[in-house]
Amino acid sequence: MTNLRLRPGLGDLPVFRSAPAGAGGIKLDSNELAFGPLPGVRDATADAVREVNRYPDNSGADLTRRLAETYGLPVETISLGPGSVGLCMQLLQITCEAGDEVIIPWRSFEVYPTLARTAGAVVRAIPLTPAHKPDLVAMAAAITDRTRLVFVCTPNNPTGTVLGREELERFFDAVPGDVLVVLDEAYWEFVGDPDALDGIAYVKERIRRGRHNVVALRTFSKAYGLAGVRVGYCVSAEPVADMLARVAVPYAVNTVAQRAAVASLACVSELRTRVGVVALERERTREALVKWGYEVPPSGGNFLWLPLGEASEPFRQHCLDRRIRVRALAGEGVRVTVGEPHENDELLAAADTFPAGRAFNGKVSTSS
Ligand SMILES: *Cc1c(COP(=O)(O)O)cnc(C)c1O
């Protein structure tokens, strides 16, 4: 306790905790890429390290220009941030004052409610559908005069489910034009479904029609394997990007991160190969689990969701006993990242020997 004049209510916020670094074992708890950084990143970052006595380029001009070229967009529509979570915070800061409402699907990315509450906003969490997808119809219906921001996550973390193009477009058209919607596509590169909505192409098309209220978030943390350097980006209409720049923490994206991202963008075919390996492993792992009676929603990400309900924490412990770290959300489910083939084999061996796995499964799937 302290007598300092701190903001009230902060004591209720959860502290974000990551697994202890270097704890060893098989790390399938944070949706990181199993492979190291793409070719060229090591040299590019080694060069960048020599310059870290200087502040970074705050505009991230080189990376911004390369992203703009990649997507055929003006540089003014691209905002860089210290991971896409940094941009989530900025999006909240440009929209919300104390008491304003933020709509999120739930379960979804655990960071949304904490950041929204940090911004002073009131969180309206809309339960997922029985198919473990964000309930876009209910989310649209929940919008009120107080709503300032809506988060949509596809593939949804932690359930992996991908929202269809049509349902997304219907949703965006149902949202009032003055309410900002954030389409979080952190796992977009893994989706691989040609019918899935490409959020950046969609935002670009909307901007052309003068509609500014949907923005797309992507990150270098997942498919690009750069979680450790913290860089993500937002594609939005220019007035939104302009506001995001005004609330940005100066120099938030460091030189090493900028150079690593630029080097990664040059490795398109290598990226495709890796993403393909992950997708194959994801399907192989899922098929085995489903065959054994586990409920596992189809996933478009580099992870799978096992809605084990009360068996979630025991499953986590069972995996940990075999030195496999997975992410359990007590009473709800377990999220397992797709790792290298031998790691997925270990995970499957653990699932195969989990006594309660199949028995628990049918029970929870009806209640979720
Ligand atoms: C991992 C993840 C991110 C990425 O966060 P970074 O800050 O870019 O590392 C964003 N959204 C979701 C849903 C995620 O799972």
Coordinates of C-alpha atoms and ligand atoms in Angstrom, one line a residue:
M1 CA 0.0 0.0 0.0
T2 CA 1.1 3.6 -0.6
N3 CA -0.4 7.0 0.1
L4 CA 0.6 8.3 -3.4
R5 CA -2.0 10.0 -5.5
L6 CA -2.2 7.2 -8.0
R7 CA -5.2 6.5 -10.3
P8 CA -7.8 4.4 -8.5
G9 CA -8.6 1.0 -9.9
L10 CA -5.2 0.1 -11.3
G11 CA -4.7 -2.6 -8.6
D12 CA -7.4 -4.6 -10.4
L13 CA -5.4 -4.8 -13.6
P14 CA -3.6 -8.1 -14.2
V15 CA 0.2 -7.9 -14.6
F16 CA 1.2 -9.4 -18.0
R17 CA 3.5 -12.3 -17.3
S18 CA 5.5 -14.2 -19.9
A19 CA 7.1 -17.6 -19.2
P20 CA 10.5 -17.3 -17.7
A21 CA 13.2 -16.9 -20.4
G22 CA 15.6 -19.8 -20.8
A23 CA 13.4 -22.1 -18.7
G24 CA 14.2 -24.9 -21.2
G25 CA 11.9 -27.6 -22.5
I26 CA 9.6 -27.2 -25.4
K27 CA 8.1 -23.8 -25.6
L28 CA 4.6 -23.9 -27.1
D29 CA 3.0 -21.2 -24.9
S30 CA 3.5 -17.9 -26.7
N31 CA 2.7 -18.5 -30.4
E32 CA 6.3 -17.7 -31.4
L33 CA 7.7 -19.0 -34.6
A34 CA 9.8 -22.2 -34.0
F35 CA 12.4 -21.1 -36.6
G36 CA 15.0 -18.4 -36.1
P37 CA 14.9 -15.0 -37.9
L38 CA 14.8 -15.0 -41.7
P39 CA 18.1 -14.9 -43.7
G40 CA 19.7 -11.5 -43.8
V41 CA 18.3 -10.5 -40.4
R42 CA 21.4 -11.4 -38.5
D43 CA 23.7 -9.3 -40.6
A44 CA 21.3 -6.4 -40.8
T45 CA 20.9 -6.3 -37.0
A46 CA 24.6 -6.7 -36.4
D47 CA 25.1 -3.6 -38.5
A48 CA 22.3 -1.8 -36.7
V49 CA 23.8 -2.5 -33.3
R50 CA 26.9 -0.5 -34.2
E51 CA 24.6 2.6 -34.4
V52 CA 22.7 2.3 -31.2
N53 CA 24.5 5.3 -29.6
R54 CA 22.2 7.2 -32.0
Y55 CA 18.4 7.5 -31.6
P56 CA 16.5 5.6 -34.3
D57 CA 14.7 7.2 -37.2
N58 CA 11.5 8.1 -35.5
S59 CA 9.6 8.0 -38.8
G60 CA 11.0 4.6 -39.7
A61 CA 11.2 5.9 -43.2
D62 CA 12.9 3.0 -44.9
L63 CA 10.6 0.3 -43.4
T64 CA 7.6 2.5 -44.0
R65 CA 8.5 3.0 -47.6
R66 CA 9.1 -0.8 -48.2
L67 CA 5.8 -1.6 -46.6
A68 CA 4.1 1.0 -48.8
E69 CA 5.7 -0.5 -51.9
T70 CA 4.7 -4.0 -50.9
Y71 CA 1.0 -3.1 -50.6
G72 CA 0.8 -0.3 -53.2
L73 CA -0.2 2.2 -50.5
P74 CA 1.0 5.8 -49.8
V75 CA 3.4 6.0 -46.9
E76 CA 1.0 8.3 -45.1
T77 CA -1.3 5.3 -44.5
I78 CA 1.3 3.2 -42.6
S79 CA 2.1 3.6 -38.9
L80 CA 4.8 1.6 -37.2
G81 CA 4.6 0.6 -33.5
P82 CA 6.6 -1.3 -30.9
G83 CA 4.7 -4.5 -31.7
S84 CA 1.1 -4.3 -32.7
V85 CA 0.2 -4.1 -29.0
G86 CA 1.9 -0.7 -29.0
L87 CA -0.4 0.3 -31.8
C88 CA -3.4 -1.1 -29.9
M89 CA -2.6 1.3 -27.1
Q90 CA -2.2 4.2 -29.5
L91 CA -5.6 3.3 -31.1
L92 CA -7.2 3.4 -27.7
Q93 CA -5.5 6.7 -26.9
I94 CA -6.8 8.4 -30.0
T95 CA -10.4 7.2 -29.5
C96 CA -11.2 6.8 -25.8
E97 CA -11.7 9.1 -22.8
A98 CA -12.6 7.8 -19.4
G99 CA -15.9 6.0 -19.5
D100 CA -16.0 5.5 -23.3
E101 CA -16.8 1.9 -24.4
V102 CA -14.6 -0.5 -26.2
I103 CA -16.1 -3.7 -27.7
I104 CA -14.1 -6.8 -27.8
P105 CA -14.8 -10.5 -28.6
W106 CA -14.1 -12.8 -25.7
R107 CA -12.1 -15.0 -25.4
S108 CA -9.7 -13.1 -27.6
F109 CA -6.3 -11.5 -27.2
E110 CA -5.8 -11.1 -23.5
V111 CA -4.1 -7.7 -24.0
Y112 CA -7.3 -6.0 -25.3
P113 CA -9.2 -5.6 -22.0
T114 CA -6.1 -4.6 -20.0
L115 CA -5.1 -1.9 -22.5
A116 CA -8.6 -0.6 -22.8
R117 CA -9.0 -0.3 -19.0
T118 CA -5.6 1.3 -18.8
A119 CA -6.9 3.9 -21.2
G120 CA -9.8 4.5 -18.8
A121 CA -12.3 2.8 -21.2
V122 CA -15.2 0.5 -20.2
V123 CA -14.8 -3.0 -21.8
R124 CA -17.8 -4.7 -23.3
A125 CA -16.8 -8.3 -23.9
I126 CA -19.0 -10.2 -26.3
P127 CA -18.9 -14.0 -25.9
L128 CA -17.7 -16.1 -28.9
T129 CA -20.2 -18.2 -30.9
P130 CA -20.4 -21.9 -30.1
A131 CA -18.0 -22.4 -33.0
H132 CA -15.4 -20.4 -31.0
K133 CA -15.6 -17.4 -33.4
P134 CA -16.1 -13.7 -32.6
D135 CA -19.8 -13.1 -32.7
L136 CA -19.9 -10.3 -35.2
V137 CA -23.7 -10.0 -35.1
A138 CA -23.8 -9.6 -31.4
M139 CA -20.8 -7.2 -31.5
A140 CA -22.5 -5.0 -34.0
A141 CA -25.7 -5.0 -31.9
A142 CA -23.6 -4.0 -28.8
I143 CA -22.5 -0.7 -30.3
T144 CA -23.9 2.3 -28.5
D145 CA -23.4 6.1 -28.6
R146 CA -20.6 5.5 -26.1
T147 CA -18.7 3.0 -28.3
R148 CA -15.4 4.4 -29.6
L149 CA -13.4 1.3 -30.6
V150 CA -14.1 -2.2 -31.7
F151 CA -11.5 -5.0 -31.8
V152 CA -11.9 -7.9 -34.2
C153 CA -9.3 -10.6 -34.2
T154 CA -8.9 -13.1 -37.1
P155 CA -7.5 -15.7 -36.8
N156 CA -8.8 -15.2 -33.3
N157 CA -6.3 -15.7 -30.5
P158 CA -6.6 -18.1 -28.6
T159 CA -9.2 -20.1 -30.6
G160 CA -7.5 -19.9 -34.1
T161 CA -10.8 -19.5 -35.9
V162 CA -10.9 -17.5 -39.1
L163 CA -13.7 -15.1 -39.9
G164 CA -15.1 -15.3 -43.4
R165 CA -14.9 -12.5 -45.9
E166 CA -18.6 -12.1 -46.3
E167 CA -19.4 -12.0 -42.6
L168 CA -16.6 -9.5 -42.0
E169 CA -17.7 -7.2 -44.8
R170 CA -21.3 -7.4 -43.6
F171 CA -20.1 -6.5 -40.1
F172 CA -18.0 -3.5 -41.3
D173 CA -20.9 -2.2 -43.2
A174 CA -23.1 -2.5 -40.1
V175 CA -20.8 -0.5 -37.9
P176 CA -21.5 3.3 -37.8
G177 CA -19.0 5.1 -40.0
D178 CA -17.7 7.1 -37.1
V179 CA -16.7 4.1 -34.9
L180 CA -13.2 2.9 -35.4
V181 CA -12.8 -0.9 -36.0
V182 CA -9.4 -2.5 -35.6
L183 CA -8.9 -5.7 -37.6
D184 CA -6.1 -7.5 -35.8
E185 CA -4.4 -9.8 -38.3
A186 CA -1.4 -10.9 -36.3
Y187 CA -1.5 -14.4 -37.8
W188 CA -2.6 -13.4 -41.3
E189 CA 0.4 -14.9 -43.1
F190 CA -0.5 -18.4 -41.7
V191 CA -4.1 -18.4 -43.0
G192 CA -3.4 -19.5 -46.6
D193 CA -7.1 -19.6 -47.5
P194 CA -7.5 -17.7 -50.8
D195 CA -11.1 -16.9 -49.8
A196 CA -10.1 -15.2 -46.5
L197 CA -10.3 -11.5 -46.3
D198 CA -7.1 -9.6 -46.9
G199 CA -7.5 -6.8 -44.4
I200 CA -4.9 -4.5 -45.9
A201 CA -6.4 -4.8 -49.4
Y202 CA -9.8 -4.3 -47.9
V203 CA -8.8 -1.2 -45.9
K204 CA -7.1 0.2 -49.0
E205 CA -10.3 -0.2 -51.0
R206 CA -12.4 1.4 -48.3
I207 CA -10.0 4.4 -48.1
R208 CA -10.5 4.8 -51.9
R209 CA -14.2 5.1 -51.2
G210 CA -13.6 7.7 -48.5
R211 CA -14.4 5.4 -45.6
H212 CA -11.9 5.7 -42.7
N213 CA -13.2 3.6 -39.9
V214 CA -11.5 0.2 -40.5
V215 CA -7.8 -0.2 -39.8
A216 CA -5.7 -3.4 -40.2
L217 CA -3.0 -4.4 -37.8
R218 CA -0.1 -6.7 -38.7
T219 CA 3.1 -7.7 -36.9
F220 CA 6.6 -9.0 -37.5
S221 CA 6.3 -11.0 -34.3
K222 CA 4.6 -14.1 -35.6
A223 CA 5.2 -15.4 -39.1
Y224 CA 8.4 -13.3 -39.5
G225 CA 9.9 -14.6 -36.3
L226 CA 10.8 -11.2 -34.9
A227 CA 8.8 -11.3 -31.6
G228 CA 12.0 -10.3 -29.7
V229 CA 12.6 -7.0 -31.4
R230 CA 9.0 -5.6 -31.2
V231 CA 7.7 -4.1 -34.4
G232 CA 4.3 -4.1 -35.9
Y233 CA 2.3 -1.8 -38.3
C234 CA -1.1 -0.4 -38.8
V235 CA -2.7 0.4 -42.2
S236 CA -5.3 3.1 -41.9
A237 CA -6.7 6.2 -43.6
E238 CA -4.3 9.2 -43.4
P239 CA -6.2 11.1 -40.7
V240 CA -6.0 8.1 -38.4
A241 CA -2.3 7.6 -39.0
D242 CA -1.8 11.3 -38.3
M243 CA -3.4 10.9 -34.9
L244 CA -1.5 7.7 -34.2
A245 CA 1.7 9.6 -34.8
R246 CA 0.7 12.3 -32.3
V247 CA 0.3 9.9 -29.4
A248 CA 3.3 7.7 -30.2
V249 CA 6.0 7.3 -27.7
P250 CA 9.1 8.9 -29.4
Y251 CA 11.6 6.4 -30.8
A252 CA 9.4 3.5 -29.8
V253 CA 10.6 1.3 -32.8
N254 CA 14.3 1.0 -32.4
T255 CA 16.9 0.8 -35.1
V256 CA 17.6 -2.9 -34.7
A257 CA 13.9 -3.7 -35.1
Q258 CA 13.5 -1.5 -38.2
R259 CA 16.5 -3.1 -39.9
A260 CA 15.4 -6.6 -39.0
A261 CA 11.9 -5.9 -40.5
V262 CA 13.4 -4.5 -43.7
A263 CA 15.6 -7.5 -44.1
S264 CA 12.7 -9.8 -43.5
L265 CA 10.5 -8.2 -46.1
A266 CA 13.2 -9.2 -48.7
C267 CA 12.6 -12.9 -47.9
V268 CA 9.2 -13.5 -49.5
S269 CA 9.8 -17.0 -50.7
E270 CA 11.6 -18.2 -47.5
L271 CA 8.7 -16.8 -45.5
R272 CA 6.2 -18.7 -47.7
T273 CA 8.2 -21.9 -47.2
R274 CA 8.1 -21.6 -43.4
V275 CA 4.5 -20.6 -43.2
G276 CA 3.7 -23.7 -45.4
V277 CA 5.6 -25.9 -43.0
V278 CA 3.8 -24.5 -40.0
A279 CA 0.4 -24.9 -41.7
L280 CA 1.2 -28.6 -42.6
E281 CA 2.2 -29.3 -39.0
R282 CA -0.8 -27.5 -37.7
E283 CA -3.1 -29.8 -39.8
R284 CA -1.2 -32.9 -38.9
T285 CA -1.3 -32.1 -35.2
R286 CA -5.0 -31.2 -35.3
E287 CA -6.0 -34.3 -37.2
A288 CA -4.3 -36.5 -34.7
L289 CA -6.0 -34.8 -31.8
V290 CA -9.4 -34.8 -33.4
K291 CA -9.0 -38.5 -34.2
W292 CA -8.4 -39.2 -30.5
G293 CA -11.6 -37.4 -29.5
Y294 CA -10.3 -33.9 -28.7
E295 CA -12.4 -31.0 -29.8
V296 CA -10.1 -28.7 -31.8
P297 CA -11.6 -25.9 -33.8
P298 CA -10.0 -25.4 -37.3
S299 CA -7.2 -22.9 -37.0
G300 CA -5.8 -20.4 -39.4
G301 CA -2.9 -19.4 -37.0
N302 CA 0.3 -21.1 -35.8
F303 CA -1.6 -22.5 -32.8
L304 CA -4.5 -24.8 -31.8
W305 CA -7.2 -24.4 -29.2
L306 CA -8.3 -27.2 -27.0
P307 CA -11.5 -26.2 -25.1
L308 CA -10.9 -28.6 -22.2
G309 CA -12.8 -26.7 -19.6
E310 CA -12.0 -27.9 -16.1
A311 CA -9.3 -30.2 -17.5
S312 CA -7.3 -27.3 -18.9
E313 CA -5.1 -26.7 -15.9
P314 CA -4.5 -30.5 -15.4
F315 CA -3.6 -30.7 -19.1
R316 CA -1.1 -27.9 -18.7
Q317 CA 0.5 -29.6 -15.7
H318 CA 0.6 -33.0 -17.5
C319 CA 2.5 -31.3 -20.4
L320 CA 4.8 -29.5 -18.0
D321 CA 5.7 -32.8 -16.4
R322 CA 7.0 -33.7 -19.8
R323 CA 8.8 -30.4 -20.1
I324 CA 6.3 -29.0 -22.6
R325 CA 5.0 -25.5 -21.9
V326 CA 1.5 -24.7 -23.2
R327 CA -0.9 -21.8 -22.4
A328 CA -3.8 -22.8 -20.1
L329 CA -6.7 -20.4 -19.5
A330 CA -8.2 -22.0 -16.4
G331 CA -11.6 -23.4 -16.8
E332 CA -11.7 -22.7 -20.5
G333 CA -9.1 -24.3 -22.6
V334 CA -5.5 -24.7 -23.6
R335 CA -3.7 -23.0 -26.4
V336 CA -0.8 -24.9 -28.0
T337 CA 1.6 -23.3 -30.4
V338 CA 2.6 -25.3 -33.5
G339 CA 6.3 -26.0 -33.1
E340 CA 8.9 -28.0 -35.0
P341 CA 7.8 -31.5 -36.1
H342 CA 9.6 -33.2 -33.2
E343 CA 8.0 -30.8 -30.7
N344 CA 4.6 -31.4 -32.0
D345 CA 5.2 -35.1 -31.7
E346 CA 6.0 -34.6 -28.0
L347 CA 2.9 -32.6 -27.6
L348 CA 0.9 -35.4 -29.3
A349 CA 2.4 -38.0 -27.1
A350 CA 1.4 -35.9 -24.0
A351 CA -2.2 -35.5 -25.3
D352 CA -2.4 -39.2 -26.1
T353 CA -1.5 -40.1 -22.5
F354 CA -3.6 -37.4 -20.9
P355 CA -6.1 -39.5 -18.9
A356 CA -9.0 -37.0 -18.8
G357 CA -8.6 -35.5 -22.2
R358 CA -11.3 -37.3 -24.2
A359 CA -13.7 -37.7 -21.3
F360 CA -13.7 -34.0 -20.5
N361 CA -14.0 -32.9 -24.0
G362 CA -17.6 -33.6 -25.0
K363 CA -18.8 -32.0 -21.8
V364 CA -17.2 -28.6 -22.3
S365 CA -17.9 -28.2 -26.0
T366 CA -21.6 -28.0 -25.4
S367 CA -21.3 -25.3 -22.7
S368 CA -18.9 -23.0 -24.6
Ligands
LIG1 C1 0.8 -12.0 -30.9 C2 -0.3 -11.1 -31.2 C3 -0.1 -9.8 -31.5 C4 1.2 -9.3 -31.8 O1 1.7 -8.6 -30.8 P1 3.1 -7.8 -31.0 O2 3.0 -6.7 -30.1 O3 3.2 -7.4 -32.5 O4 4.2 -8.8 -30.7 C5 -1.2 -9.0 -31.8 N1 -2.5 -9.5 -31.7 C6 -2.7 -10.7 -31.4 C7 -4.1 -11.2 -31.4 C8 -1.6 -11.6 -31.1 O5 -1.9 -12.9 -30.8

